[in-house]
Amino acid sequence: MARIVGIDLGTTNSLVAYMKDGKPCVIPGRSGRTMVPSVVAMTDNGLIVGDPAKEHLTRSPDRTVYSVKRFMGRGLADVQGELAYFPYSLTEKGGVIRIKLGEKTYSPPQVSAMILKELKQRAEAHLGESITKAVITVPAYFNDSQRQATKDAGLIAGLEVLRIINEPTAASLAYGLQEKTQGTIAVYDFGGGTFDISILKLKNGIFEVLATNGDTHLGGDDLDRRIADLLLHEIRAGHHVDLNAYPDHMQALRLEAERAKIHLSDNLKTQVAIELPDGTSRFSRELTRDQLEASVMDIIERTLAPCRMALKDAGLTPADIDEVVLVGGSTRMPFVRHRVQELFSKQPHWEINPDEVVALGAAVQADILSGGTTDMLLLDVTPLSLGIETMGGVMSSVIRRNTTIPASAKEMFTTYVDGQTGVDIHILQGERELAKDNRSLARFRLKVPPLPAGVPRIEVTFLIDANGILNVKASDMRTGQSQSVEVKPSYGLSDSEVERMIEDSFKFAQEDVTARKLIEARLEAGALITTTEKSLSEGSRLIAPDTLASIRAAVAALASAKDGNDPKAIRARMADLEQAAKPLSVAMIDDSLKRSLQGKKVTEVT
Amino acid sequence: MPVLSEQVEFRMAHHTHTSGSRDIQMARSMCWHCQSEMSGEYFCERCVKVQPVSKETDYFTCFGLPRRLTIDQSKLEAKFYELSRAFHPDFYQNKSEAEQTISLGNAATLNTAYRTLRDPIQRAEYLLDLEAGSVKEIRTSPPSDLFEEILELQETMEAYRASDRASQAGHELRAQLIAEQEALERRKRDMEQQLQRLFTDWDTLQDRGDAGAQARAERDRLLKHMRDILSNRTYVKNIVNDLVATIG
């Protein structure tokens, strides 16, 4: 069976891992870094992803997308409150957010697909084989639309998504593999954009999730924003300038806030500095860990209510928890660790790198699916109750939250008026009483033969598969005929849209190639300039002044081409420089030969 | 517009169980794949393909348990894990689509079975359903011995909702509701103890294996008694939930 990789598609960083000799390991890029920043930039030469794209955050903020995970499976109304924080423009079409990048608009799954492709290529380069199958992780508290959007992203990236698995449970697999632990564990997963808590029971290789809870809009991003807001305020008060009007400075501010936050995890104070738009003055201040903690305390407190809820749903108290595991970059904050330790009265674990543990777990799950690991089995749950809207706009629960998946439920439907030929069904997800307060997942129409009221009996089966994704089937109990149900997602791409996006992604691939060529050409041009200058410093005395001048001119021409966006021009100037520098290298070789021959007889040389 | 009216005009019918068919432990006679006669439990002994758990298989049978109301939880869990290892879709990734579908269906059934049997109340409701048809009729009026008390309680709740919570009257109503909640919870625990005794009686009767007329009458009496208490308990539980929501 073809290899399956494990992918952690994160809010701020993404990683790909695979199983090597029974051990999961993360695949590094050429630079040696394992994390790919989840950033996509539209440049004049096409799309770029990861570290190079991150540089565009301040250079072209309106065309550089970050934290796209926050928009997966959501409508514009869901993110209304945070629109001001994003420098790129968002619209909505068919219940799906669209992100405007230059001339074109992209759905969040398309943007995520670009990140997935980058990971796919990274894995292919490392493993020397084509990668087409993957396990992708999602926050445990992701609803059906968000999971479906993640699966769509995989498809668009040319990956068959064999399983969507929950991030905290993935982490538990990585820990379980290492420790062969038994007992009840709590996984506290505080990432870049989402928070999850999962309570699991580990016994003889079975990882049974007892309860899960969380908030898909609570993460390190929110901490950064809080610090940025604090600085924004002070800059406004002290320098009478509102950075909100300067998207590039806002990005710089956000990045500086993030940097300060990270620095304060290991240090008690840090210096924060921001260049101001006037180009001459700068704002700077000292930020202490105490000040940071005081300003973000309420955000961290917000993670504790879901923890208590999950404990309650599992029928447990903090004393019943044997081990607590920390996952996600935000758990590096000493204050977070402190609060978690207080809640569970236990020293939490973070032996496995919290940035990598989810990807490692995804690789373990991939190995289970490919038949490599056979002694471990994950039994996960659905995080939210599934229901249907009944008369009076009330939600009637069909599958309760924290039910082990796969889970199925059957409901019988009949008609209310004579001759009625259809029944409209509205599927919901959530814990609230009223339909309107819950998440609308989809609508579909049951076809019913025209009969007196109450006579038709249509049985609808709701099945939540092992990915936590809903499937619906219907059959007429009188005739035994099953009918296909065309479910129209409330917040998702239709199948035909996904197909079109897959086609489009081949076109993007072309543009990607252009962008890649440019990056490579720039790198090589840089290397050539460096070596030429080194040679000049050693050998300029060996060549004629006019040759020297032409080499210098060629170096300058290449340096300016390198700043441009045309890979062909760069290649051409590189060839020019190589040509111009030939006399120099010839002279240097002659020189070294001459020196090595000094003091030797002619007969010895021939 | 008729279309509009249809949008809201449907109702959910309850699951219909033809209780007779549940009693027959009809084994599937043939393997879906190789058509050989089935002798294995969940896997064909000849071609080793997984077999769908029959719709006629009740949850007790699925776990290899007799229809008793006292269950050894650790044995139940061990069997659940064992069957999960047999059915979970994770282990069918390389198999045919037909086998994947069966694995998915079986795993879903297994999960429902485990959830039902794990909880003593759900287990009893399920057994009643098997033995005597659905018990899921939701009680809409209070049990007769609680009638007066519930009426009064509902008035108090109304008054509390309308009251100024910070006022003296509000405080008093709240204290009254808290006392009432405790009383109802005590009553619920009493009912659960009563049920526990009935469960033991049921198991004893079943263990005796007596098919005589007297035993049958005793069986019916036990089932009816359990059904009454279960439905009263659900009613009280819902009232308590209401109360908790009101008190906040």
Coordinates of C-alpha atoms in Angstrom, one line a residue, chain B:
Chain B
M1 CA -48.1 28.2 -0.7
P2 CA -48.1 24.5 -0.2
V3 CA -44.3 24.2 -0.4
L4 CA -44.0 26.6 2.5
S5 CA -46.4 24.7 4.6
E6 CA -44.6 21.5 4.0
Q7 CA -41.4 22.9 5.2
V8 CA -42.6 22.8 8.8
E9 CA -45.3 20.3 8.5
F10 CA -43.8 17.0 9.2
R11 CA -43.6 15.1 12.4
M12 CA -41.2 12.5 13.7
A13 CA -42.7 9.1 14.3
H14 CA -41.0 7.0 17.0
H15 CA -39.0 3.9 16.1
T16 CA -41.3 1.0 15.7
H17 CA -40.0 -2.2 17.0
T18 CA -41.9 -5.3 16.1
S19 CA -41.0 -6.9 19.3
G20 CA -41.7 -10.4 18.0
S21 CA -38.9 -10.4 15.5
R22 CA -36.4 -9.4 18.1
D23 CA -36.9 -12.7 20.0
I24 CA -35.9 -14.9 17.1
Q25 CA -32.1 -15.2 17.2
M26 CA -32.1 -15.6 13.5
A27 CA -28.5 -16.2 12.4
R28 CA -27.6 -15.1 8.9
S29 CA -27.4 -18.4 7.0
M30 CA -25.0 -17.4 4.3
C31 CA -21.8 -15.5 4.0
W32 CA -22.4 -12.4 1.8
H33 CA -19.1 -13.0 0.0
C34 CA -18.5 -16.7 -0.5
Q35 CA -22.1 -17.9 0.0
S36 CA -20.9 -20.7 2.2
E37 CA -23.0 -21.6 5.3
M38 CA -22.1 -19.4 8.2
S39 CA -20.9 -20.9 11.3
G40 CA -18.5 -18.2 12.7
E41 CA -19.9 -15.4 14.8
Y42 CA -18.8 -12.2 13.0
F43 CA -16.4 -13.6 10.4
C44 CA -17.0 -16.2 7.8
E45 CA -15.0 -19.3 8.7
R46 CA -14.2 -20.0 5.1
C47 CA -13.3 -16.7 3.5
V48 CA -12.6 -14.8 6.8
K49 CA -14.7 -11.8 5.6
V50 CA -16.4 -9.7 8.2
Q51 CA -20.2 -10.2 8.4
P52 CA -22.8 -7.6 9.1
V53 CA -24.3 -7.7 12.5
S54 CA -27.8 -8.8 11.8
K55 CA -30.6 -6.3 12.6
E56 CA -32.2 -9.1 14.6
T57 CA -29.2 -9.4 16.9
D58 CA -30.0 -7.6 20.2
Y59 CA -27.4 -5.8 22.1
F60 CA -27.1 -8.4 24.8
T61 CA -26.5 -11.1 22.2
C62 CA -24.0 -8.8 20.4
F63 CA -21.9 -8.8 23.6
G64 CA -22.5 -12.5 24.3
L65 CA -24.6 -11.7 27.4
P66 CA -27.8 -13.1 28.8
R67 CA -30.7 -10.7 29.2
R68 CA -29.9 -9.7 32.7
L69 CA -30.0 -6.3 34.3
T70 CA -26.9 -6.7 36.5
I71 CA -23.8 -6.6 34.3
D72 CA -20.1 -6.9 35.1
Q73 CA -18.9 -3.5 33.8
S74 CA -15.3 -4.6 33.4
K75 CA -16.3 -7.6 31.3
L76 CA -18.6 -5.5 29.2
E77 CA -15.7 -3.1 28.6
A78 CA -13.3 -5.8 27.7
K79 CA -15.8 -7.3 25.2
F80 CA -16.4 -3.8 23.8
Y81 CA -12.6 -3.3 23.2
E82 CA -12.3 -6.8 21.7
L83 CA -15.2 -6.2 19.3
S84 CA -13.9 -2.7 18.5
R85 CA -10.6 -4.3 17.4
A86 CA -12.6 -6.6 15.2
F87 CA -14.9 -4.0 13.5
H88 CA -13.3 -0.6 13.6
P89 CA -12.9 1.0 10.2
D90 CA -9.3 1.7 10.9
F91 CA -8.5 -1.9 10.2
Y92 CA -10.5 -2.1 7.0
Q93 CA -8.6 0.6 5.0
N94 CA -7.0 -1.9 2.7
K95 CA -10.2 -4.0 2.3
S96 CA -12.9 -3.9 -0.3
E97 CA -15.6 -1.3 -0.3
A98 CA -18.2 -3.8 0.7
E99 CA -16.1 -4.8 3.8
Q100 CA -15.5 -1.1 4.6
T101 CA -19.3 -0.5 4.6
I102 CA -19.9 -3.5 6.8
S103 CA -17.2 -2.5 9.2
L104 CA -18.6 1.0 9.5
G105 CA -22.1 -0.2 10.1
N106 CA -21.0 -2.8 12.6
A107 CA -18.8 -0.3 14.5
A108 CA -21.7 2.1 14.8
T109 CA -24.0 -0.7 16.1
L110 CA -21.4 -1.8 18.5
N111 CA -21.0 1.7 19.9
T112 CA -24.7 2.1 20.3
A113 CA -24.9 -1.3 22.0
Y114 CA -22.1 -0.4 24.4
R115 CA -23.5 3.0 25.3
T116 CA -26.9 1.4 26.0
L117 CA -25.7 -1.5 28.1
R118 CA -23.2 0.5 30.0
D119 CA -25.8 2.7 31.7
P120 CA -28.1 0.7 34.1
I121 CA -31.2 2.9 33.3
Q122 CA -30.7 2.8 29.5
R123 CA -30.0 -0.9 29.8
A124 CA -33.3 -1.5 31.7
E125 CA -35.2 0.7 29.2
Y126 CA -33.7 -1.3 26.3
L127 CA -34.6 -4.6 28.0
L128 CA -38.2 -3.5 28.5
D129 CA -38.3 -2.5 24.9
L130 CA -37.1 -6.0 23.9
E131 CA -39.4 -7.8 26.3
A132 CA -42.5 -5.7 26.1
G133 CA -42.3 -3.1 23.4
S134 CA -41.4 0.5 23.5
V135 CA -41.3 2.4 26.8
K136 CA -40.2 5.6 25.3
E137 CA -43.7 7.2 25.7
I138 CA -42.9 10.5 27.3
R139 CA -45.0 11.2 30.3
T140 CA -46.6 14.7 29.9
S141 CA -48.5 14.8 33.2
P142 CA -46.9 14.2 36.6
P143 CA -47.2 10.8 38.3
S144 CA -50.3 10.8 40.6
D145 CA -48.4 10.8 43.9
L146 CA -46.5 13.9 42.7
F147 CA -49.3 15.8 41.1
E148 CA -50.0 18.4 43.9
E149 CA -46.3 18.9 44.6
I150 CA -45.4 19.5 40.9
L151 CA -48.3 21.9 40.4
E152 CA -47.1 24.0 43.3
L153 CA -43.5 23.8 42.2
Q154 CA -44.4 25.1 38.7
E155 CA -46.1 28.0 40.3
T156 CA -43.1 28.7 42.5
M157 CA -40.8 28.6 39.4
E158 CA -43.1 31.0 37.5
A159 CA -43.1 33.4 40.5
Y160 CA -39.3 33.1 40.8
R161 CA -38.8 33.8 37.0
A162 CA -41.0 36.9 37.4
S163 CA -39.5 38.1 40.6
D164 CA -36.7 40.5 41.2
R165 CA -33.9 38.1 42.0
A166 CA -32.1 40.5 44.3
S167 CA -35.2 41.2 46.4
Q168 CA -36.1 39.5 49.7
A169 CA -39.0 37.6 48.0
G170 CA -36.6 36.5 45.2
H171 CA -34.2 35.1 47.8
E172 CA -37.0 33.2 49.6
L173 CA -38.4 31.7 46.3
R174 CA -34.9 30.7 45.4
A175 CA -34.4 29.0 48.8
Q176 CA -37.7 27.2 48.3
L177 CA -36.7 26.0 44.8
I178 CA -33.4 24.7 46.1
A179 CA -35.1 22.8 48.9
E180 CA -37.6 21.4 46.3
Q181 CA -34.7 20.3 44.0
E182 CA -33.1 18.4 46.9
A183 CA -36.4 16.7 47.7
L184 CA -36.9 15.7 44.1
E185 CA -33.3 14.4 43.8
R186 CA -33.9 12.3 47.0
R187 CA -37.0 11.0 45.4
K188 CA -35.1 10.1 42.2
R189 CA -32.5 8.2 44.2
D190 CA -35.3 6.3 46.0
M191 CA -36.7 5.3 42.7
E192 CA -33.2 4.2 41.5
Q193 CA -32.9 2.0 44.6
Q194 CA -36.3 0.6 44.0
L195 CA -35.3 -0.2 40.4
Q196 CA -32.1 -1.8 41.6
R197 CA -34.2 -4.3 43.7
L198 CA -36.5 -4.9 40.7
F199 CA -33.4 -5.6 38.5
T200 CA -32.2 -8.2 41.0
D201 CA -35.7 -9.8 41.1
W202 CA -35.7 -9.9 37.4
D203 CA -32.3 -11.6 37.1
T204 CA -33.3 -14.1 39.8
L205 CA -36.5 -15.0 38.0
Q206 CA -34.7 -15.4 34.7
D207 CA -32.0 -17.5 36.3
R208 CA -34.7 -19.9 37.6
G209 CA -35.8 -20.5 34.0
D210 CA -39.3 -21.3 35.2
A211 CA -41.8 -21.2 32.3
G212 CA -44.9 -21.8 34.5
A213 CA -47.9 -19.5 34.6
Q214 CA -47.0 -18.1 38.0
A215 CA -43.5 -17.2 36.7
R216 CA -45.0 -15.5 33.7
A217 CA -47.3 -13.5 35.8
E218 CA -44.4 -12.5 38.0
R219 CA -42.4 -11.6 34.9
D220 CA -45.2 -9.3 33.6
R221 CA -45.6 -7.7 37.1
L222 CA -41.9 -6.9 37.2
L223 CA -41.8 -5.5 33.8
K224 CA -44.8 -3.3 34.5
H225 CA -43.4 -2.1 37.8
M226 CA -40.1 -1.2 36.2
R227 CA -41.8 0.6 33.4
D228 CA -43.8 2.7 35.8
I229 CA -40.8 3.7 37.9
L230 CA -38.6 4.3 34.8
S231 CA -41.2 6.7 33.4
N232 CA -41.7 8.5 36.7
R233 CA -38.0 8.8 37.1
T234 CA -37.6 10.4 33.6
Y235 CA -40.4 12.8 34.5
V236 CA -38.7 13.8 37.8
K237 CA -35.3 14.0 36.1
N238 CA -36.8 16.5 33.5
I239 CA -38.3 18.6 36.3
V240 CA -35.0 18.7 38.1
N241 CA -33.3 19.8 34.9
D242 CA -35.9 22.5 34.5
L243 CA -35.3 23.6 38.1
V244 CA -31.5 23.7 37.7
A245 CA -31.9 25.8 34.6
T246 CA -34.3 28.2 36.4
I247 CA -32.1 28.6 39.5
G248 CA -29.1 29.0 37.2

